[in-house]
PDB file of C-alpha atoms in Angstrom:
ATOM      1  CA  UNK A 247      92.289 171.030  68.355  1.00  0.00           C
ATOM      2  CA  UNK A 248      92.967 170.000  71.957  1.00  0.00           C
ATOM      3  CA  UNK A 249      89.648 171.542  73.033  1.00  0.00           C
ATOM      4  CA  UNK A 250      87.763 169.503  70.372  1.00  0.00           C
ATOM      5  CA  UNK A 251      89.411 166.284  71.550  1.00  0.00           C
ATOM      6  CA  UNK A 252      88.424 167.033  75.164  1.00  0.00           C
ATOM      7  CA  UNK A 253      84.792 167.516  74.132  1.00  0.00           C
ATOM      8  CA  UNK A 254      84.800 164.265  72.155  1.00  0.00           C
ATOM      9  CA  UNK A 255      86.285 162.368  75.100  1.00  0.00           C
ATOM     10  CA  UNK A 256      83.680 163.835  77.480  1.00  0.00           C
ATOM     11  CA  UNK A 257      80.848 162.834  75.125  1.00  0.00           C
ATOM     12  CA  UNK A 258      82.171 159.260  75.056  1.00  0.00           C
ATOM     13  CA  UNK A 259      82.581 159.200  78.849  1.00  0.00           C
ATOM     14  CA  UNK A 260      79.008 160.450  79.289  1.00  0.00           C
ATOM     15  CA  UNK A 261      77.642 157.835  76.864  1.00  0.00           C
ATOM     16  CA  UNK A 262      79.542 155.055  78.636  1.00  0.00           C
ATOM     17  CA  UNK A 263      78.350 156.339  82.040  1.00  0.00           C
ATOM     18  CA  UNK A 264      74.723 156.296  80.923  1.00  0.00           C
ATOM     19  CA  UNK A 265      75.171 152.799  79.489  1.00  0.00           C
ATOM     20  CA  UNK A 266      76.608 151.526  82.796  1.00  0.00           C
ATOM     21  CA  UNK A 267      73.780 153.192  84.717  1.00  0.00           C
ATOM     22  CA  UNK A 268      71.166 151.377  82.577  1.00  0.00           C
ATOM     23  CA  UNK A 269      73.076 148.125  82.952  1.00  0.00           C
ATOM     24  CA  UNK A 270      73.038 148.512  86.739  1.00  0.00           C
ATOM     25  CA  UNK A 271      69.297 149.210  86.748  1.00  0.00           C
ATOM     26  CA  UNK A 272      68.480 146.164  84.602  1.00  0.00           C
ATOM     27  CA  UNK A 273      70.877 143.932  86.543  1.00  0.00           C
ATOM     28  CA  UNK A 274      69.006 144.811  89.746  1.00  0.00           C
ATOM     29  CA  UNK A 275      65.585 144.243  88.178  1.00  0.00           C
ATOM     30  CA  UNK A 276      65.242 140.480  88.955  1.00  0.00           C
ATOM     31  CA  UNK A 277      66.115 141.164  92.604  1.00  0.00           C
ATOM     32  CA  UNK A 278      63.510 143.900  92.821  1.00  0.00           C
ATOM     33  CA  UNK A 279      60.832 141.655  91.328  1.00  0.00           C
ATOM     34  CA  UNK A 280      61.693 138.711  93.570  1.00  0.00           C
ATOM     35  CA  UNK A 281      61.661 140.844  96.697  1.00  0.00           C
ATOM     36  CA  UNK A 282      57.931 141.413  96.093  1.00  0.00           C
ATOM     37  CA  UNK A 283      57.038 137.732  96.501  1.00  0.00           C
ATOM     38  CA  UNK A 284      54.687 136.930  99.353  1.00  0.00           C
ATOM     39  CA  UNK A 285      52.620 133.973 100.466  1.00  0.00           C
ATOM     40  CA  UNK A 286      49.591 133.230 102.614  1.00  0.00           C
ATOM     41  CA  UNK A 287      50.265 130.303 104.928  1.00  0.00           C
ATOM     42  CA  UNK A 288      49.050 128.410 107.949  1.00  0.00           C
ATOM     43  CA  UNK A 289      51.450 130.511 110.100  1.00  0.00           C
ATOM     44  CA  UNK A 290      50.385 133.869 108.632  1.00  0.00           C
ATOM     45  CA  UNK A 291      51.577 136.057 105.765  1.00  0.00           C
ATOM     46  CA  UNK A 292      55.152 135.367 104.684  1.00  0.00           C
ATOM     47  CA  UNK A 293      57.218 137.664 102.499  1.00  0.00           C
ATOM     48  CA  UNK A 294      60.597 137.605 100.760  1.00  0.00           C
ATOM     49  CA  UNK A 295      62.439 140.088 102.975  1.00  0.00           C
ATOM     50  CA  UNK A 296      65.879 140.318 101.350  1.00  0.00           C
ATOM     51  CA  UNK A 297      68.999 138.515 100.227  1.00  0.00           C
ATOM     52  CA  UNK A 298      72.288 138.417 102.118  1.00  0.00           C
ATOM     53  CA  UNK A 299      75.142 137.030 100.049  1.00  0.00           C
ATOM     54  CA  UNK A 300      73.848 133.679  98.769  1.00  0.00           C
ATOM     55  CA  UNK A 301      71.022 133.395 101.302  1.00  0.00           C
ATOM     56  CA  UNK A 302      67.390 134.438 100.846  1.00  0.00           C
ATOM     57  CA  UNK A 303      65.460 135.553 103.925  1.00  0.00           C
ATOM     58  CA  UNK A 304      61.696 135.048 104.233  1.00  0.00           C
ATOM     59  CA  UNK A 305      59.915 136.692 107.177  1.00  0.00           C
ATOM     60  CA  UNK A 306      56.614 136.353 109.032  1.00  0.00           C
ATOM     61  CA  UNK A 307      55.146 137.428 112.381  1.00  0.00           C
ATOM     62  CA  UNK A 308      55.860 134.780 115.002  1.00  0.00           C
ATOM     63  CA  UNK A 309      52.564 133.043 115.795  1.00  0.00           C
ATOM     64  CA  UNK A 310      52.797 133.134 119.583  1.00  0.00           C
ATOM     65  CA  UNK A 311      52.214 135.464 122.509  1.00  0.00           C
ATOM     66  CA  UNK A 312      55.648 137.105 122.160  1.00  0.00           C
ATOM     67  CA  UNK A 313      54.852 138.862 118.850  1.00  0.00           C
ATOM     68  CA  UNK A 314      58.316 138.623 117.357  1.00  0.00           C
ATOM     69  CA  UNK A 315      59.607 138.054 113.829  1.00  0.00           C
ATOM     70  CA  UNK A 316      60.474 134.648 112.460  1.00  0.00           C
ATOM     71  CA  UNK A 317      62.958 134.531 109.602  1.00  0.00           C
ATOM     72  CA  UNK A 318      63.596 131.576 107.307  1.00  0.00           C
ATOM     73  CA  UNK A 319      67.114 131.436 105.834  1.00  0.00           C
ATOM     74  CA  UNK A 320      67.464 129.546 102.545  1.00  0.00           C
ATOM     75  CA  UNK A 321      70.909 129.159 100.999  1.00  0.00           C
ATOM     76  CA  UNK A 322      71.451 128.946  97.241  1.00  0.00           C
ATOM     77  CA  UNK A 323      67.888 129.927  96.297  1.00  0.00           C
ATOM     78  CA  UNK A 324      69.052 133.209  94.728  1.00  0.00           C
ATOM     79  CA  UNK A 325      70.878 131.737  91.704  1.00  0.00           C
ATOM     80  CA  UNK A 326      68.064 129.245  91.119  1.00  0.00           C
ATOM     81  CA  UNK A 327      65.175 131.732  90.881  1.00  0.00           C
ATOM     82  CA  UNK A 328      65.351 132.304  87.121  1.00  0.00           C
ATOM     83  CA  UNK A 329      65.080 128.631  86.259  1.00  0.00           C
ATOM     84  CA  UNK A 330      63.436 125.900  88.231  1.00  0.00           C
ATOM     85  CA  UNK A 331      63.085 125.978  91.980  1.00  0.00           C
ATOM     86  CA  UNK A 332      63.359 122.768  93.912  1.00  0.00           C
ATOM     87  CA  UNK A 333      64.046 121.641  97.474  1.00  0.00           C
ATOM     88  CA  UNK A 334      66.366 123.402  99.896  1.00  0.00           C
ATOM     89  CA  UNK A 335      67.445 123.198 103.517  1.00  0.00           C
ATOM     90  CA  UNK A 336      68.212 126.037 105.864  1.00  0.00           C
ATOM     91  CA  UNK A 337      67.376 127.294 109.300  1.00  0.00           C
ATOM     92  CA  UNK A 338      64.997 129.672 111.048  1.00  0.00           C
ATOM     93  CA  UNK A 339      65.368 132.215 113.834  1.00  0.00           C
ATOM     94  CA  UNK A 340      62.833 133.959 116.025  1.00  0.00           C
ATOM     95  CA  UNK A 341      63.598 137.239 117.789  1.00  0.00           C
ATOM     96  CA  UNK A 342      60.906 136.722 120.471  1.00  0.00           C
ATOM     97  CA  UNK A 343      61.824 136.597 124.135  1.00  0.00           C
ATOM     98  CA  UNK A 344      62.530 133.284 125.800  1.00  0.00           C
ATOM     99  CA  UNK A 345      64.917 130.424 125.291  1.00  0.00           C
ATOM    100  CA  UNK A 346      64.283 127.335 123.217  1.00  0.00           C
ATOM    101  CA  UNK A 347      67.816 126.040 122.530  1.00  0.00           C
ATOM    102  CA  UNK A 348      70.862 125.722 124.778  1.00  0.00           C
ATOM    103  CA  UNK A 349      73.131 127.484 122.293  1.00  0.00           C
ATOM    104  CA  UNK A 350      72.706 130.965 120.826  1.00  0.00           C
ATOM    105  CA  UNK A 351      72.731 131.604 117.097  1.00  0.00           C
ATOM    106  CA  UNK A 352      73.439 134.926 115.376  1.00  0.00           C
ATOM    107  CA  UNK A 353      71.765 135.173 111.989  1.00  0.00           C
ATOM    108  CA  UNK A 354      72.944 137.246 108.969  1.00  0.00           C
ATOM    109  CA  UNK A 355      70.730 140.167 110.076  1.00  0.00           C
ATOM    110  CA  UNK A 356      72.730 140.382 113.332  1.00  0.00           C
ATOM    111  CA  UNK A 357      69.941 139.003 115.541  1.00  0.00           C
ATOM    112  CA  UNK A 358      71.278 136.808 118.356  1.00  0.00           C
ATOM    113  CA  UNK A 359      68.747 134.345 119.708  1.00  0.00           C
ATOM    114  CA  UNK A 360      68.224 131.062 121.518  1.00  0.00           C
ATOM    115  CA  UNK A 361      65.055 130.514 119.456  1.00  0.00           C
ATOM    116  CA  UNK A 362      66.164 128.820 116.228  1.00  0.00           C
ATOM    117  CA  UNK A 363      66.050 125.529 114.369  1.00  0.00           C
ATOM    118  CA  UNK A 364      66.389 123.611 111.129  1.00  0.00           C
ATOM    119  CA  UNK A 365      64.188 124.234 108.094  1.00  0.00           C
ATOM    120  CA  UNK A 366      63.441 122.498 104.794  1.00  0.00           C
ATOM    121  CA  UNK A 367      61.417 123.810 101.861  1.00  0.00           C
ATOM    122  CA  UNK A 368      60.109 122.436  98.558  1.00  0.00           C
ATOM    123  CA  UNK A 369      58.711 124.736  95.877  1.00  0.00           C
ATOM    124  CA  UNK A 370      55.828 123.679  93.641  1.00  0.00           C
ATOM    125  CA  UNK A 371      55.018 125.608  90.469  1.00  0.00           C
ATOM    126  CA  UNK A 372      51.332 126.382  89.883  1.00  0.00           C
ATOM    127  CA  UNK A 373      50.668 128.388  86.722  1.00  0.00           C
ATOM    128  CA  UNK A 374      53.327 131.125  86.862  1.00  0.00           C
ATOM    129  CA  UNK A 375      53.568 131.156  90.672  1.00  0.00           C
ATOM    130  CA  UNK A 376      55.708 129.297  93.178  1.00  0.00           C
ATOM    131  CA  UNK A 377      53.846 127.835  96.153  1.00  0.00           C
ATOM    132  CA  UNK A 378      55.824 125.887  98.721  1.00  0.00           C
ATOM    133  CA  UNK A 379      55.711 123.470 101.613  1.00  0.00           C
ATOM    134  CA  UNK A 380      58.211 123.814 104.428  1.00  0.00           C
ATOM    135  CA  UNK A 381      59.002 122.082 107.682  1.00  0.00           C
ATOM    136  CA  UNK A 382      60.580 123.522 110.835  1.00  0.00           C
ATOM    137  CA  UNK A 383      62.219 121.806 113.771  1.00  0.00           C
ATOM    138  CA  UNK A 384      63.503 123.224 117.063  1.00  0.00           C
ATOM    139  CA  UNK A 385      67.252 123.573 117.535  1.00  0.00           C
ATOM    140  CA  UNK A 386      68.905 120.523 115.932  1.00  0.00           C
ATOM    141  CA  UNK A 387      65.675 118.489 115.764  1.00  0.00           C
ATOM    142  CA  UNK A 388      64.513 117.084 112.446  1.00  0.00           C
ATOM    143  CA  UNK A 389      62.046 119.517 110.782  1.00  0.00           C
ATOM    144  CA  UNK A 390      58.514 118.184 111.358  1.00  0.00           C
ATOM    145  CA  UNK A 391      56.099 121.149 111.765  1.00  0.00           C
ATOM    146  CA  UNK A 392      54.511 121.831 108.381  1.00  0.00           C
ATOM    147  CA  UNK A 393      54.121 125.238 106.738  1.00  0.00           C
ATOM    148  CA  UNK A 394      51.965 125.333 103.607  1.00  0.00           C
ATOM    149  CA  UNK A 395      52.360 128.575 101.616  1.00  0.00           C
ATOM    150  CA  UNK A 396      50.339 129.748  98.614  1.00  0.00           C
ATOM    151  CA  UNK A 397      51.510 132.754  96.639  1.00  0.00           C
ATOM    152  CA  UNK A 398      49.469 135.912  97.188  1.00  0.00           C
ATOM    153  CA  UNK A 399      47.815 137.341  94.105  1.00  0.00           C
ATOM    154  CA  UNK A 400      46.700 140.897  93.493  1.00  0.00           C
TER     155      UNK A 400
END
């Protein structure tokens, strides 16, 4: 009788394990889909790189002679992606050589740089896609350089 009970318990454990595995896969699905977002813009192709805690990171090739990576950090976008997107503020960093600001900033990816600034972004829904307009500013300056991004389609 003890052997039968062990087998029944193992069957239940296996069923629960499979259920939790499926739950984990489906819970990660929105993140996987969102990570595929990319846009064509006046500064080049921009893509949704990853999320760190409650911050989304967009990335594009720095449009200058240094050929670095520029990252846009947008807080609180992650919980808002299922519903309506709106306007957000954040900051940008650039891992190119050279100094732009007096102070260094270390971003969530661990990159320490003196090339950073403020950023604002407003999403606009067109059909089922999210285009956006953003503005960057150097260091603590008010964001004023415009980025216009249109979602890439297959």
